[in-house]
Tab-separated table of C-alpha atoms in Angstrom:
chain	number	residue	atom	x	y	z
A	1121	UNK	CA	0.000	0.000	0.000
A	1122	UNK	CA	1.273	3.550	-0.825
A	1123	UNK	CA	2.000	5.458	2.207
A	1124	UNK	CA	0.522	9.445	1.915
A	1125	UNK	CA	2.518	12.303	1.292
A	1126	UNK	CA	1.532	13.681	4.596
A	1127	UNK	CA	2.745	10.784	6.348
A	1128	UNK	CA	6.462	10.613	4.316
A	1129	UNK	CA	6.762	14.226	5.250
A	1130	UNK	CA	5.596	13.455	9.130
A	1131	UNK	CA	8.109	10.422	9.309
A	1132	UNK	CA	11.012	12.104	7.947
A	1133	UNK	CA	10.533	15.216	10.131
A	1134	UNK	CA	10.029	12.956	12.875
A	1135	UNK	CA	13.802	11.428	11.918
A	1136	UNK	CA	15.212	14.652	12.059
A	1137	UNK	CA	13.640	15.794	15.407
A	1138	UNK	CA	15.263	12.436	17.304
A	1139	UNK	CA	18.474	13.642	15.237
A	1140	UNK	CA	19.184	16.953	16.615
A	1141	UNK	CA	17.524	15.976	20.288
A	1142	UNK	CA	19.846	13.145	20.314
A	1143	UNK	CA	23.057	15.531	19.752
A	1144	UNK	CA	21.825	17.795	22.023
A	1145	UNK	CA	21.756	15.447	24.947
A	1146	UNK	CA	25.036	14.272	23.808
A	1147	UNK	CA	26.714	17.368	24.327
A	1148	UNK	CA	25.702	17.893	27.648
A	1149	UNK	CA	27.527	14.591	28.557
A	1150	UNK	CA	30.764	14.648	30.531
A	1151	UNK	CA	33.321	15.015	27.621
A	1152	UNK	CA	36.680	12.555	27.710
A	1153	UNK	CA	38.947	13.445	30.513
A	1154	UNK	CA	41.828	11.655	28.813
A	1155	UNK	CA	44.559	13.673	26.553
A	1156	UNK	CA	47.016	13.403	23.755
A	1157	UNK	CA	49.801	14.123	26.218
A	1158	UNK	CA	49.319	11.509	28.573
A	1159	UNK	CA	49.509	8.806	26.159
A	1160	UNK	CA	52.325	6.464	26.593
A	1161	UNK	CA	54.681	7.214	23.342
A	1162	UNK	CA	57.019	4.266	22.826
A	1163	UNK	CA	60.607	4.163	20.995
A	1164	UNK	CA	60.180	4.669	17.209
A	1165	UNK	CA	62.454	1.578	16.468
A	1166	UNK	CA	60.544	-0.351	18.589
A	1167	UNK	CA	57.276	0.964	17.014
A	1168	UNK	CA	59.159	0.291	13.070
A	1169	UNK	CA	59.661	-3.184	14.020
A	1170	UNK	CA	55.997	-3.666	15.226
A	1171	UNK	CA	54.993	-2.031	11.498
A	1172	UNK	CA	57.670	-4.410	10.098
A	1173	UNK	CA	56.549	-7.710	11.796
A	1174	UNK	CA	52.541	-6.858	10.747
A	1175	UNK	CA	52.035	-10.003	8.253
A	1176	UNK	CA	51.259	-8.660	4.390
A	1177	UNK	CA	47.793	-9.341	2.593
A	1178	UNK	CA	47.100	-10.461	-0.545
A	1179	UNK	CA	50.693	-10.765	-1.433
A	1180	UNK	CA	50.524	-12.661	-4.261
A	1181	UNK	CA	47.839	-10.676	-6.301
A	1182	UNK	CA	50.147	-7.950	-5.579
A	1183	UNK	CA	53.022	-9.487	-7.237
A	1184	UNK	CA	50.840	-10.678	-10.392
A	1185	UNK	CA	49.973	-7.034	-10.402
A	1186	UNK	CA	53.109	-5.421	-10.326
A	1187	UNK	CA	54.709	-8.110	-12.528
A	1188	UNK	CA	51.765	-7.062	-15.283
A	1189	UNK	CA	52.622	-3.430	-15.918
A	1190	UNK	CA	56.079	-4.611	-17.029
A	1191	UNK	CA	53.637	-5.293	-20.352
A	1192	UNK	CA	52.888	-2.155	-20.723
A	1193	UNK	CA	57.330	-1.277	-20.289
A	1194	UNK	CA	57.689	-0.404	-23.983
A	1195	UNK	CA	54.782	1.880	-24.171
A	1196	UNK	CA	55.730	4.222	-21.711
A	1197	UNK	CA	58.686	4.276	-23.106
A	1198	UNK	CA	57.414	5.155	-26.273
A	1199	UNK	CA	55.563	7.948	-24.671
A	1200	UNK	CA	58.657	9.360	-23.594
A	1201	UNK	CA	60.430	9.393	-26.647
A	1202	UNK	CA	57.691	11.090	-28.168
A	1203	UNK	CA	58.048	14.135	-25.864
A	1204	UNK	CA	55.907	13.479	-23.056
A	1205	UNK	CA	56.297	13.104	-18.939
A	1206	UNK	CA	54.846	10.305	-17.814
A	1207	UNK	CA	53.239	10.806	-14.039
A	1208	UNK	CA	52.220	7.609	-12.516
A	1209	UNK	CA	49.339	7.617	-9.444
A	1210	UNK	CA	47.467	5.212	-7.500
A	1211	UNK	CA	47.362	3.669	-4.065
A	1212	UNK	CA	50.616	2.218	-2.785
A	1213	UNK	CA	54.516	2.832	-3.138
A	1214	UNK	CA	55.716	3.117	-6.972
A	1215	UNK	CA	58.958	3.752	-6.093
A	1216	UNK	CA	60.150	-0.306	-7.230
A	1217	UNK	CA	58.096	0.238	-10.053
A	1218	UNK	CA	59.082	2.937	-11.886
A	1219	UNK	CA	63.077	2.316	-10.733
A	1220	UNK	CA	62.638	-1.391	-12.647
A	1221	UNK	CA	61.037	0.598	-15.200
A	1222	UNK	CA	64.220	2.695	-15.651
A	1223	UNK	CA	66.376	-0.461	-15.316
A	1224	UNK	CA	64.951	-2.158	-17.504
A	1225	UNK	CA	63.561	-0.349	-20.527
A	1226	UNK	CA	65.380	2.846	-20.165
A	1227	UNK	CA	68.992	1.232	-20.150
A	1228	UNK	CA	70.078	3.665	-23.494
A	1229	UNK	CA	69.786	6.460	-21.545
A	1230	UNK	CA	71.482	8.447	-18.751
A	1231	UNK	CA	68.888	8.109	-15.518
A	1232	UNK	CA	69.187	10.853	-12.564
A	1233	UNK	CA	66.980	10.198	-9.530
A	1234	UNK	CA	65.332	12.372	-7.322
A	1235	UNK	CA	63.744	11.107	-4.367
A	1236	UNK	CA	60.662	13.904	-2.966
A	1237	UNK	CA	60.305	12.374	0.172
A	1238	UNK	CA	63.312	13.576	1.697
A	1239	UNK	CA	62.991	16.354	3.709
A	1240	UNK	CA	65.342	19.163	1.487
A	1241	UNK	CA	66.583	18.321	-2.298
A	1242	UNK	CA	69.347	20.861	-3.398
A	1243	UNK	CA	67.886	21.145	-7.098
A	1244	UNK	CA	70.757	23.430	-8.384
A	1245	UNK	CA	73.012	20.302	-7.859
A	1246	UNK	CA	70.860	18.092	-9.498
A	1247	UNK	CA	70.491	20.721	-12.931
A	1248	UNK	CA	74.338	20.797	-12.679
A	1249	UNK	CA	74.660	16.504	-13.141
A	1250	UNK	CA	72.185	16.690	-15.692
A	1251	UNK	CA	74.424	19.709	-17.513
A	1252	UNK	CA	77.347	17.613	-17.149
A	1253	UNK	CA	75.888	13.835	-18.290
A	1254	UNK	CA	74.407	16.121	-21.351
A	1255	UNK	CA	77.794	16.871	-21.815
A	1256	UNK	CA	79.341	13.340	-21.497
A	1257	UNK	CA	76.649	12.187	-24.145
A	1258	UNK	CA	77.298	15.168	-26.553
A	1259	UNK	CA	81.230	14.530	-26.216
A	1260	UNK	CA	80.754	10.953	-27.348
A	1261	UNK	CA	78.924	11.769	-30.505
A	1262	UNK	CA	82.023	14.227	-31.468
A	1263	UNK	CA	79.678	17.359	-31.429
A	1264	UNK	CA	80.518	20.589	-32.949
A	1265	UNK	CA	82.968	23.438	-32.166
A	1266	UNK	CA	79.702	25.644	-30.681
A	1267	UNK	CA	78.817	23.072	-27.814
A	1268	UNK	CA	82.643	23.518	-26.926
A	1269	UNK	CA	81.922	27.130	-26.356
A	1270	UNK	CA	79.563	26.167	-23.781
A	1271	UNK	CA	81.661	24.149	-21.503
A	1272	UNK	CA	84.581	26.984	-21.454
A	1273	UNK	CA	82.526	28.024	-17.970
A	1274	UNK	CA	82.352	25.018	-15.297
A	1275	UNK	CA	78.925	23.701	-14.527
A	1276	UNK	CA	78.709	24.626	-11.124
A	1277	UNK	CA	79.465	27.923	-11.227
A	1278	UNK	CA	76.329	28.394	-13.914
A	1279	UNK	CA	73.110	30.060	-12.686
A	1280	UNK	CA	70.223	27.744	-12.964
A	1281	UNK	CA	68.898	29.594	-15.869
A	1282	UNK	CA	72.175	29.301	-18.104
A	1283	UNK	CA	72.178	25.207	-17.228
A	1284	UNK	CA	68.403	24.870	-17.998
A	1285	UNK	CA	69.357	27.031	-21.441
A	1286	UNK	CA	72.340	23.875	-21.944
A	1287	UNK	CA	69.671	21.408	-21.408
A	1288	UNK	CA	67.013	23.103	-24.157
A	1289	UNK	CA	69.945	23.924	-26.423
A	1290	UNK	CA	69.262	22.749	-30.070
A	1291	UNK	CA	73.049	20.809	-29.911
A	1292	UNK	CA	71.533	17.492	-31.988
A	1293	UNK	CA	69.489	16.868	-34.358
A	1294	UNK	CA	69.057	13.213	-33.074
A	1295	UNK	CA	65.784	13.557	-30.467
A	1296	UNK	CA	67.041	10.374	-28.989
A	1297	UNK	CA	69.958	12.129	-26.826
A	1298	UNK	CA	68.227	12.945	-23.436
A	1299	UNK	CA	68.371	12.191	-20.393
A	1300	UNK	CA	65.531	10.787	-17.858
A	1301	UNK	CA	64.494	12.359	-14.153
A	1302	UNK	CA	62.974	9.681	-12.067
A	1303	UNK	CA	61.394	11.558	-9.525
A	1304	UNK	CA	59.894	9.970	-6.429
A	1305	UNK	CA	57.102	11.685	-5.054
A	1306	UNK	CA	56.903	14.844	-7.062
A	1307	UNK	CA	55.241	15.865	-4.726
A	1308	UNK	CA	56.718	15.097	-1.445
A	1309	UNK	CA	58.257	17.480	1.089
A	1310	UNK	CA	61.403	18.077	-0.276
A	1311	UNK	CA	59.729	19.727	-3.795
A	1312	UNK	CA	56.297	20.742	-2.629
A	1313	UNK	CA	57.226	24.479	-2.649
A	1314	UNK	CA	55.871	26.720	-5.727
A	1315	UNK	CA	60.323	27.542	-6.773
A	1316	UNK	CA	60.715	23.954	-6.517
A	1317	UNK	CA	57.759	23.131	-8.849
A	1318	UNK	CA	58.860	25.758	-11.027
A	1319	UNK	CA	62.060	24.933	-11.824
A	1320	UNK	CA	61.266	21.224	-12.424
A	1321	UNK	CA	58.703	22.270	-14.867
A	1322	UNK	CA	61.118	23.908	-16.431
A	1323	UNK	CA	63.938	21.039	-16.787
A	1324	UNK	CA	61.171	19.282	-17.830
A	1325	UNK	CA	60.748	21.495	-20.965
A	1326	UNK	CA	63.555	21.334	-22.219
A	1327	UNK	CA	64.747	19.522	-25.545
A	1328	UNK	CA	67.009	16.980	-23.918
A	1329	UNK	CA	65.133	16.223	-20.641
A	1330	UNK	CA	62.468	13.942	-19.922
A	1331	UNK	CA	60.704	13.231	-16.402
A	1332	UNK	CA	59.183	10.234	-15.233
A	1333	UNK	CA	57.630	10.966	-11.591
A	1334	UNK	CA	55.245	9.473	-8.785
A	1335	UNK	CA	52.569	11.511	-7.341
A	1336	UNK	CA	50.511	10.200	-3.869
A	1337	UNK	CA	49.156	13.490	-2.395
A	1338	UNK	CA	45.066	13.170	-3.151
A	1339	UNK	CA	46.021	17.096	-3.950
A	1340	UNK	CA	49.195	16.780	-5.748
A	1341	UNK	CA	47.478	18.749	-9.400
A	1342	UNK	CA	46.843	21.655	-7.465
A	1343	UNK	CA	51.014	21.793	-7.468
A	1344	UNK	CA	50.970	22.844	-10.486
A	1345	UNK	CA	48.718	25.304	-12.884
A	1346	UNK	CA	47.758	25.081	-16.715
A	1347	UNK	CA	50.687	25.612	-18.589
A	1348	UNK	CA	52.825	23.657	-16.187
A	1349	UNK	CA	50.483	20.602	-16.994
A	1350	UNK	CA	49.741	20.588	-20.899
A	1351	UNK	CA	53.004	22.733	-21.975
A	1352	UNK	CA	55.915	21.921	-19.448
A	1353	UNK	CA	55.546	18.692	-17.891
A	1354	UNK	CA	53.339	17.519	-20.701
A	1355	UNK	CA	51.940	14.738	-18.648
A	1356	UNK	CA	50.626	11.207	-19.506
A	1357	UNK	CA	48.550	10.090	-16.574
A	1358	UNK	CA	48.548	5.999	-15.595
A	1359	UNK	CA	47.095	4.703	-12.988
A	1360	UNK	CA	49.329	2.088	-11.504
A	1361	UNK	CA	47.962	0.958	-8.140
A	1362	UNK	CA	50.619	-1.203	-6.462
A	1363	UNK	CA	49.144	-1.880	-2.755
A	1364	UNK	CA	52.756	-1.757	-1.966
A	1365	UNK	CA	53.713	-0.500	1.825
A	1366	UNK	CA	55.523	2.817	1.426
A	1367	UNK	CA	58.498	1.592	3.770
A	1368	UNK	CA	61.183	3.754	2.237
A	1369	UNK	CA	59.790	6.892	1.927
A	1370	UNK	CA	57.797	6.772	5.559
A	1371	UNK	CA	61.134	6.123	6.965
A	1372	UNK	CA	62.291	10.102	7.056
A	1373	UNK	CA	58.752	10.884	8.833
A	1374	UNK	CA	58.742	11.101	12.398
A	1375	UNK	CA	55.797	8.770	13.876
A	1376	UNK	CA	53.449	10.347	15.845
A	1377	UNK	CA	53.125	8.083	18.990
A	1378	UNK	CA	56.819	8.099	19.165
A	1379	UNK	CA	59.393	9.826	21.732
A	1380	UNK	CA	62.140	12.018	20.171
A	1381	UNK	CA	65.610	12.877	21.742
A	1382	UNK	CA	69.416	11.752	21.791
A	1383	UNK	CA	68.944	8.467	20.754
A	1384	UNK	CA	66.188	8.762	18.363
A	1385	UNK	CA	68.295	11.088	16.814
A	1386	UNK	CA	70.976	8.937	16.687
A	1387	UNK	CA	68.759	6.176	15.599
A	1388	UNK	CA	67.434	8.517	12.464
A	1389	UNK	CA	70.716	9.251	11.448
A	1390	UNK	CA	72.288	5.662	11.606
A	1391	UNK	CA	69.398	4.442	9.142
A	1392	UNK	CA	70.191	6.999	6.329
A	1393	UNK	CA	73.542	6.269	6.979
A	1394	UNK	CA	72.868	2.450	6.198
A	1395	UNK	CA	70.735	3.586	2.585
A	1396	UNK	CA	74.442	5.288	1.660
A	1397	UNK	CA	77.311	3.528	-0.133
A	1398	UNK	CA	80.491	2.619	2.141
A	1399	UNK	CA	82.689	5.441	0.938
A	1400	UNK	CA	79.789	8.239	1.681
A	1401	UNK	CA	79.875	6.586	5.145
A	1402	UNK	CA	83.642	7.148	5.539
A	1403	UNK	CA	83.685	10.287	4.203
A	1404	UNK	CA	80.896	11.542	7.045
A	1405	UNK	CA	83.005	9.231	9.536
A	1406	UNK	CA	86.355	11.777	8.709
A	1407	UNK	CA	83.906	14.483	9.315
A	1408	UNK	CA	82.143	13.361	12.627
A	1409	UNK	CA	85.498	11.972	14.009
A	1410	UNK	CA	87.147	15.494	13.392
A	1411	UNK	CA	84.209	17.371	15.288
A	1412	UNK	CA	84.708	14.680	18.415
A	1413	UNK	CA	88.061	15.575	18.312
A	1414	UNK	CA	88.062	19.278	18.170
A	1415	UNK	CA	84.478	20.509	20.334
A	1416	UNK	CA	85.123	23.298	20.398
A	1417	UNK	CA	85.689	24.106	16.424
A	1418	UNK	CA	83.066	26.062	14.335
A	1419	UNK	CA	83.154	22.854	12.163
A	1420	UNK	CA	85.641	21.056	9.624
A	1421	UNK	CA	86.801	23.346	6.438
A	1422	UNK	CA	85.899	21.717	2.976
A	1423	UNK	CA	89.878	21.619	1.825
A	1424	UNK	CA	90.833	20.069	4.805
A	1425	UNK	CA	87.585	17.471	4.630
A	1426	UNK	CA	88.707	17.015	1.001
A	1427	UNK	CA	92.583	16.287	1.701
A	1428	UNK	CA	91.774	13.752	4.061
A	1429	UNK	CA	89.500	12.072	2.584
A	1430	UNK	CA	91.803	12.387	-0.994
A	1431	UNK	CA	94.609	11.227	1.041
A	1432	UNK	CA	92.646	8.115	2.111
A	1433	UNK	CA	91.169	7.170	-1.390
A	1434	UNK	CA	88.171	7.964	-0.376
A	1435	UNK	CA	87.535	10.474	-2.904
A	1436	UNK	CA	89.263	11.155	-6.687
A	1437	UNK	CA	87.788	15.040	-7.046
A	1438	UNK	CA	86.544	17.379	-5.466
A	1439	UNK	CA	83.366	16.884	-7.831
A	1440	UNK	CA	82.824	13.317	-6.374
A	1441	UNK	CA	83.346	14.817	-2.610
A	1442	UNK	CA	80.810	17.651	-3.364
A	1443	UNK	CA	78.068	14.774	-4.306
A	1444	UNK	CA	78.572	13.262	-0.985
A	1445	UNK	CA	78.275	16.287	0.666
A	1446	UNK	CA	74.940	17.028	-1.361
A	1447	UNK	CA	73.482	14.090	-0.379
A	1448	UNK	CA	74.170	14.431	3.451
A	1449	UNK	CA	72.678	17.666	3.278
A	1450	UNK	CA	69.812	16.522	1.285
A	1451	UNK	CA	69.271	13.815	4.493
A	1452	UNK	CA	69.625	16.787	6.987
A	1453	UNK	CA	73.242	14.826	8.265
A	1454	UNK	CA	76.003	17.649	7.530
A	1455	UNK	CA	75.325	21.660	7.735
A	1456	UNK	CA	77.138	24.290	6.681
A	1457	UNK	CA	77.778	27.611	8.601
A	1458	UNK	CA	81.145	30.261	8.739
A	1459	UNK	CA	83.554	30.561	10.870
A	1460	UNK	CA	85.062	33.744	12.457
A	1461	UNK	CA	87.580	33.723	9.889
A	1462	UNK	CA	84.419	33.817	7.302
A	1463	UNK	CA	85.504	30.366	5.801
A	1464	UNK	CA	82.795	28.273	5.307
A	1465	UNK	CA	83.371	24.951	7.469
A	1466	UNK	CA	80.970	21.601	7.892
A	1467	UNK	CA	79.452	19.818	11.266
A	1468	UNK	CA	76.966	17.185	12.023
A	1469	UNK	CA	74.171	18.727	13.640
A	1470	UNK	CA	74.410	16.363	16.651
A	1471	UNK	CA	75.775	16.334	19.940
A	1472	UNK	CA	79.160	15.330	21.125
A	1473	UNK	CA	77.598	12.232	22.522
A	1474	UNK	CA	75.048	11.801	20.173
A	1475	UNK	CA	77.984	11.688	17.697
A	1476	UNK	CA	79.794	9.346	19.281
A	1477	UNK	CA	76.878	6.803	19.435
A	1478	UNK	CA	76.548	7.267	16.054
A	1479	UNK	CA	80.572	6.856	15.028
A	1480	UNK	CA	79.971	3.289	17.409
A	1481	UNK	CA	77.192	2.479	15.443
A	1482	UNK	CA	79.088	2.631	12.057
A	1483	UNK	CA	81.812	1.033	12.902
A	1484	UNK	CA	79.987	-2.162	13.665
C-alpha cells in the first residue's frame, strides 16, 4: 500500500527531530577526561619493528599485479620518446616500479633520480649533473665546435637559468639524446614548494630532458597550474595501483606516537647512513670523528675534509666529494655555517655524545 505524502513528510521530520535531540543530549555529557599528552609514546624503532613484523595481505595478487605493468614497459617508453612526462598515481609505493622501469627499458639512456620524500633536495646540484651527463653524451657523438663554447665556464658555477638554457639547447638533431628524471614523489616534502615546482617544470621542458615521476598526495594537481600541466611537464597520466607499503619513503617521517631525543636522533641518522654507499659513510666518519676531536671548532673546512678524505682514497675530485656532501645535506646529516675567519666549514648537527653513538654504530 502507498503510504501518503503527509505521512512521508511526518516520518522524515520525525527522523530529524530524534536527530538533533539526540546531539543535544550528547553534548551535555561529561566530555573525555583523557589527553594526547598523557599517552604512553614508545621508541620509534621499537614501534618500526611492530609495522615491520605486521604479516602482508594479498601478497601474491600484488606481485601478479606489479609483474603485469612490465607489459605495458615499452609503451611508456614510447611515450617518452615522443616528448611526453609520464606521471604515474594510485594507491601504494611506486617507487620499485618505476626504478625497474628505468632499469629495464630505459637502459640507453642516462637516468638521474630524485627522491621527494626527503625532507630538502638541493635542485641546483641536481640541474648541474644533468648539464654535465648532457655533456658526457654530446662529447661521445664528437659534437661541434659551438657546444665547446659552452663548456669553457664550469657547470657549477652556472646560474640555474644558463644550465636549464644547456639542457634546451638545439646541440643534436638526433631527439634520442636525453636524459631521464625519475622523480619519487613529485610531490613530497622536499619539492612541494611553488620555486621547486617551477624549476622542475622547467627542466622538464627542455629539448634533452624527460621526467618520469610518482605523485601520492590526493592534492598533488593543485602543485601545479595550466601551462605547467599541458606545456611543461606535458603529462601522460597511468594509474598504476601497487598496494605496496611505502616503507622507504615513511622512513624520514617522524611517527606520531613516538618519543624524540638523543637516541632517536641517533637512531634517524644511523638508518640513512645504512641507505648510503660505504665510501659516503667514511667520508661523514672523517667528518664526525674530526668534530669529536676538536668541540670546540666552528666545524671542519671543505679543503681540509677534502685532503683527508683524498689522502685516504676515499675520494678522486673534489666533484665526487661535493656529491657526498649534497646528499648528506639533502638527508639533513652535515650543515654548513662560517667561521670567524668567514671560511665556510661543515658539522653534524648532533651532539658530542650523540655523535659518538653514532661513530659506534658505524663502525659495527
Amino acid at each position: 500500500m502507498l503510504m501518503d505524502t503527509n505521512d512521508v513528510e511526518e516520518e522524515e521530520f520525525g527522523f530529524s527531530r530524534n536527530y538533533f535531540l539526540a546531539k543535544e543530549l550528547g553534548g551535555t555529557g561529561k566530555k573525555a577526561a583523557r589527553k594526547l599528552s598523557e599517552i604512553n609514546l614508545v621508541d620509534e624503532q621499537e614501534l618500526r619493528e611492530a609495522y615491520t613484523n605486521i604479516q602482508p595481505k594479498h601478497e601474491k595478487e600484488i606481485i601478479d599485479l606489479v609483474r603485469s605493468y612490465k607489459n605495458s614497459y615499452s609503451e611508456w617508453a614510447a611515450v617518452l620518446r615522443c616528448g611526453f612526462g609520464l606521471l604515474m598515481y594510485g594507491f601504494g609505493s611506486k617507487k620499485a616500479l618505476i626504478e625497474d622501469f628505468a632499469s629495464t627499458a630505459l637502459t640507453d639512456y642516462s637516468v638521474v633520480v630524485i627522491n621527494g620524500y626527503l625532507q630538502s633536495i638541493n635542485l641546483k646540484q641536481v640541474t648541474v649533473t644533468l648539464a654535465e651527463l648532457l655533456w658526457d653524451q654530446l662529447k661521445t657523438k664528437q659534437k661541434s665546435t659551438s657546444s665547446n663554447k659552452n663548456q669553457q665556464q664550469p657547470f657549477h658555477t652556472r646560474s640555474m637559468d644558463d644550465l636549464i638554457s644547456f639542457l634546451d639547447g638545439p646541440h643534436l638533431e638526433d631527439d634520442e639524446c636525453f636524459i631521464c628524471i625519475l622523480v619519487n614523489n613529485i610531490d613530497g616534502p622536499g619539492l612541494r614548494d611553488s620555486e621547486a615546482q617551477q624549476y622542475l617544470a622547467r627542466l622538464a621542458a627542455c629539448s634533452h630532458i624527460r621526467v618520469v615521476a610518482s605523485i601520492d598526495h590526493v592534492n598533488a594537481p593543485l602543485l601545479w597550474d595550466k601551462k605547467m600541466v599541458h606545456t611543461q611537464f606535458n603529462w601522460y597520466w597511468y594509474h598504476v595501483p601497487t598496494y605496496s607499503p611505502y616503507k622507504v619513503e615513511g622512513m624520514f617521517f617522524p611517527l606520531i606516537l613516538t618519543h624524540t631525543g638523543t637516541a632517536q636522533n641517533v637512531k634517524t641518522a644511523s638508518i640513512v647512513l645504512q641507505s648510503l654507499t660505504p665510501n659516503a659513510q667514511s667520508v661523514f666518519k672523517v667528518l664526525a670523528d674530526h668534530q669529536i676531536g676538536h668541540p670546540d671548532e666552528e666545524g671542519m673546512p671543505f679543503n681540509n675534509l677534502y685532503a683527508i678524505c683524498r689522502e685516504r682514497f676515499l675520494v678522486s675530485s673534489q666533484i665526487t666529494l661535493n656529491a657526498h656532501l649534497t646528499e648528506f645535506k639533502d638527508h639533513e646529516l652535515v650543515k654548513t655555517k662560517r667561521n670567524l675567519d668567514g671560511e665556510d666549514c661543515l658539522y653534524v648537527p648532533l651532539a658530542n655524545e650523540a655523535l659518538q653513538k653514532l661513530v659506534q654504530e658505524i663502525n659495527q
